[in-house]
Short mmCIF file of C-alpha atoms in Angstrom, two decimals:
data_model
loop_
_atom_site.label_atom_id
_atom_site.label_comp_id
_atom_site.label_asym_id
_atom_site.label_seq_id
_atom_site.Cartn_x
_atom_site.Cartn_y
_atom_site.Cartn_z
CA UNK A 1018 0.00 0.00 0.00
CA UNK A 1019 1.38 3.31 -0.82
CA UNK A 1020 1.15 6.14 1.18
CA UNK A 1021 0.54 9.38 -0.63
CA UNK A 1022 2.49 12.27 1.19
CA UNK A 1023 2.20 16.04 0.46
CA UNK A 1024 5.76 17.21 1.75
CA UNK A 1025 8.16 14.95 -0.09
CA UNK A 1026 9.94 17.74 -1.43
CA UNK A 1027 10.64 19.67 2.19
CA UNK A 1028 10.92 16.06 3.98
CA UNK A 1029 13.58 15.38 2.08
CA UNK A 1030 15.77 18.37 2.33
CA UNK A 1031 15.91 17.08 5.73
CA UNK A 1032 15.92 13.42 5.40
CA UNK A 1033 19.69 12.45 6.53
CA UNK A 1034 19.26 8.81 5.19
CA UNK A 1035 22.01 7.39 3.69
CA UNK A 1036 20.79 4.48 1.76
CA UNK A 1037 20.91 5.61 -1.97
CA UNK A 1038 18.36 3.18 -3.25
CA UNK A 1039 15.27 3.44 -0.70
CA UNK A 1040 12.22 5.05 -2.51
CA UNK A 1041 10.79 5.95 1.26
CA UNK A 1042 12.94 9.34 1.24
CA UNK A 1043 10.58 12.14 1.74
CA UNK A 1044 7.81 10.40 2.47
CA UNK A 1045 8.23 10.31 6.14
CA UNK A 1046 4.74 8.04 6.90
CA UNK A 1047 6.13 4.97 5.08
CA UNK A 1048 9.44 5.19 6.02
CA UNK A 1049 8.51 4.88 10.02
CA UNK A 1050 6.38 2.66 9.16
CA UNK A 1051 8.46 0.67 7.08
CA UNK A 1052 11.02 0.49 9.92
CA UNK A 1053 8.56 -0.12 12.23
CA UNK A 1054 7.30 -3.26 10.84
CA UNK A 1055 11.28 -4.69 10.81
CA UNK A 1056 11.70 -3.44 14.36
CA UNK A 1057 14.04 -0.95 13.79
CA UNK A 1058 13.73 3.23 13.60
CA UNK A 1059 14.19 5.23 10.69
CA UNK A 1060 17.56 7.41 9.88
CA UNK A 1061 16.03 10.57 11.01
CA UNK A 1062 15.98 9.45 14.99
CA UNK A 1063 19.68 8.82 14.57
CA UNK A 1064 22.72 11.41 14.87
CA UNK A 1065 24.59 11.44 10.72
CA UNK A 1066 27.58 9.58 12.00
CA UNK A 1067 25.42 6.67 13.79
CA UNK A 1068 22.98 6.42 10.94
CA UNK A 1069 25.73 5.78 8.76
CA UNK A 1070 26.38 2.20 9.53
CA UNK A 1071 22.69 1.31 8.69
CA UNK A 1072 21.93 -0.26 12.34
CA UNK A 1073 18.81 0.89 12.61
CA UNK A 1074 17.98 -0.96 15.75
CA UNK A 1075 16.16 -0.09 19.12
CA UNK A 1076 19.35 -1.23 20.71
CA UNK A 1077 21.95 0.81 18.38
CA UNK A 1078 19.34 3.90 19.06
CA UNK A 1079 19.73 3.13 22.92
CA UNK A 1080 23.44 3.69 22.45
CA UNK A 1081 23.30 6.75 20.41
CA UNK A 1082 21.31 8.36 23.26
CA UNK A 1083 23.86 7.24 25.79
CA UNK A 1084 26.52 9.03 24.34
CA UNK A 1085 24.74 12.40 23.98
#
């Protein structure tokens, strides 16, 4: 199901993911809830240098926060 989103263009001018070939970028609805659904959170609730490894996980966000 795709998710129709008005604010690609602004979302993603802010989007800091990483991941050249994901067709979620801007469209901030199905990305969370793409993550969601594999347990994991979306770039945007990780610092740049974190996100770039591609752990998305609860536990790798955990960390992150930790460290602030």
């Amino acid at each position: 199901m795709a998710i129709k989103c008005e604010n690609i263009s602004a979302n993603k001018s802010k989007c800091n993911c990483t991941y050249e070939p994901c067709d979620k970028k801007g469209n901030c609805c199905a990305c969370i809830h793409y993550h969601l659904s594999n347990n994991e959170l979306p770039a945007c609730a990780f610092p740049d240098e974190v996100e770039k490894s591609w752990d998305r996980s609860f536990s790798k966000f955990v960390d992150a926060q930790k460290k602030k």
